[in-house]
Coordinates of C-alpha atoms in Angstrom, one line a residue:
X1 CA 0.0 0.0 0.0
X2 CA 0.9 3.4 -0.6
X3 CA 0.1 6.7 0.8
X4 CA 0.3 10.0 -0.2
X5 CA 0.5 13.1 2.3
X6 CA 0.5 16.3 1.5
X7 CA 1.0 19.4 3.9
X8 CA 1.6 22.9 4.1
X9 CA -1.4 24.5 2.2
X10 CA -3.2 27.7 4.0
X11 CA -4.4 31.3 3.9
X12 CA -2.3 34.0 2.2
X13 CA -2.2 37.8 1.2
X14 CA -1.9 38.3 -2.4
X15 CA 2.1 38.5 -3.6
X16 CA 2.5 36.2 -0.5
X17 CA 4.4 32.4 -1.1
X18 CA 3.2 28.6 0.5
X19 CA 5.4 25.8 -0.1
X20 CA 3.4 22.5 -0.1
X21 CA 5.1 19.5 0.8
X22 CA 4.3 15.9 -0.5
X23 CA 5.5 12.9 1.2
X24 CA 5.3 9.1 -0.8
X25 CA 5.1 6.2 1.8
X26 CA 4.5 2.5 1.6
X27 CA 5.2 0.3 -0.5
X28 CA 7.9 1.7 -2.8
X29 CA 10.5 0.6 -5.2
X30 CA 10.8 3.3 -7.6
X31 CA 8.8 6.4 -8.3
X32 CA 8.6 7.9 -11.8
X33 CA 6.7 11.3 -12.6
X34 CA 5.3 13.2 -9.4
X35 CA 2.9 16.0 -9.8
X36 CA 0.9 18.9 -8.5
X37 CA -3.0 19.5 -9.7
X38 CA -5.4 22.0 -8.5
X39 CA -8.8 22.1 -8.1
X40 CA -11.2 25.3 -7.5
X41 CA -14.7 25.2 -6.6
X42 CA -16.6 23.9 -9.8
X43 CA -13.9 23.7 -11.9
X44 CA -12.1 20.3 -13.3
X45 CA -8.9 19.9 -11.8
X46 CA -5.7 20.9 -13.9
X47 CA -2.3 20.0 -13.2
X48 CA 0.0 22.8 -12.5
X49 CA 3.2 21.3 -12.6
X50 CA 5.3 17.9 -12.8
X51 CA 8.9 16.5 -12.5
X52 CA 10.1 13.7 -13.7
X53 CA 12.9 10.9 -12.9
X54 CA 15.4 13.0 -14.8
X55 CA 14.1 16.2 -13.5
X56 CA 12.7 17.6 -15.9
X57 CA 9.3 19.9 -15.1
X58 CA 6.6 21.3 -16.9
X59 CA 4.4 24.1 -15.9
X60 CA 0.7 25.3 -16.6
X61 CA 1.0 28.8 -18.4
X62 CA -0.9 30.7 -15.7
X63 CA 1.9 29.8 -12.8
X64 CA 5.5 29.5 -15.2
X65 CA 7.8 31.8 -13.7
X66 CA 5.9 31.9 -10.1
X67 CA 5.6 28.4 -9.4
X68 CA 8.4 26.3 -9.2
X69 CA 8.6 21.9 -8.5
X70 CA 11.1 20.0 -7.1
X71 CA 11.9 16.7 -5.9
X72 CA 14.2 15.3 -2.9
X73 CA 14.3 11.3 -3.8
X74 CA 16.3 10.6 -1.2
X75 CA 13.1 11.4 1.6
X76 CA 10.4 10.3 -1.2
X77 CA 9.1 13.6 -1.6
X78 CA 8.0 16.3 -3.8
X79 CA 7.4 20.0 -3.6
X80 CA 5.8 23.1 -4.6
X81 CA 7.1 26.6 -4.6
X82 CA 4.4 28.7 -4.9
X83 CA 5.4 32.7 -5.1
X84 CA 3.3 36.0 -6.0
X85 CA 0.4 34.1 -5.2
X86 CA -3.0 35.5 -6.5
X87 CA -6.7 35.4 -5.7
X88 CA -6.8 33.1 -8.7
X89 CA -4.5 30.4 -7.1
X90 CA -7.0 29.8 -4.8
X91 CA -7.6 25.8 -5.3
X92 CA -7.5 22.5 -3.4
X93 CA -3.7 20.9 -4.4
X94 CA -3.1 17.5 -4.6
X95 CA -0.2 15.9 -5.2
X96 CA 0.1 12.6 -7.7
X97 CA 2.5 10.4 -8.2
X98 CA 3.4 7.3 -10.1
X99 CA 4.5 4.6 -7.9
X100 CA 6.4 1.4 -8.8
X101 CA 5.6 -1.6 -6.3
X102 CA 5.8 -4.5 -8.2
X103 CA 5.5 -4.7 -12.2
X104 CA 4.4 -1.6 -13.9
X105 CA 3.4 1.8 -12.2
X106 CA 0.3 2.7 -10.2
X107 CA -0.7 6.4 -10.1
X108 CA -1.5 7.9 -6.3
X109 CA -3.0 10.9 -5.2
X110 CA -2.7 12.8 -1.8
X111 CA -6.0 13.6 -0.2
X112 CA -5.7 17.5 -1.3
X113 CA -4.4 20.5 0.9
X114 CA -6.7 23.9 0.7
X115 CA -4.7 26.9 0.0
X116 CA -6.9 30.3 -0.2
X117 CA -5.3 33.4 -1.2
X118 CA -7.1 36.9 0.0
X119 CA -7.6 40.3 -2.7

């Protein structure tokens, strides 16, 4: 089993940073691509950013150049940057990653942190 924790979501001014913090746990041989979504109230939820094995990171346009991932593999974790945060950032995060056990990879998601950013 694997488990998937995320942690340091919250309330912020506008301009203001959060860094969110996901921790993989379980049953773990390798992990592959690890990943940040949001998702705002009635709204589908969009990935924002991911990193892969060989570090490599993508970004939705509306947070490149404020947002930034990263990955420390050596405490199974991944994390999110988050700077000049806006009203608009305002979302439930969760953090997904792809998990090798046994044979091929199983995708995981956190259970979502809130993070709320005031005008």
């Amino acid at each position: 089993q694997v488990q998937l924790v995320e942690s340091g979501g919250g309330l912020v001014q506008a301009g203001g940073s959060l860094r969110l913090s996901c921790l993989v746990s379980g049953s773990i041989f390798a992990i592959e691509t690890m990943a940040w979504y949001r998702q705002a109230p009635g709204k589908q939820r969009d990935l924002v950013a991911h990193i892969t094995t060989r570090y490599r990171t993508n970004y939705a346009d509306s947070v490149k150049g404020r947002f930034t991932i990263f990955r420390d593999d050596t405490k199974n974790t991944v994390y999110l940057q988050m700077n000049s945060l806006r009203p608009e950032d305002t979302a439930v995060y969760y953090c997904n990653a792809q998990v090798v056990s046994s044979g091929p990879f199983t995708q995981y998601w956190g259970q979502g942190t809130q993070v709320t950013v005031s005008s």
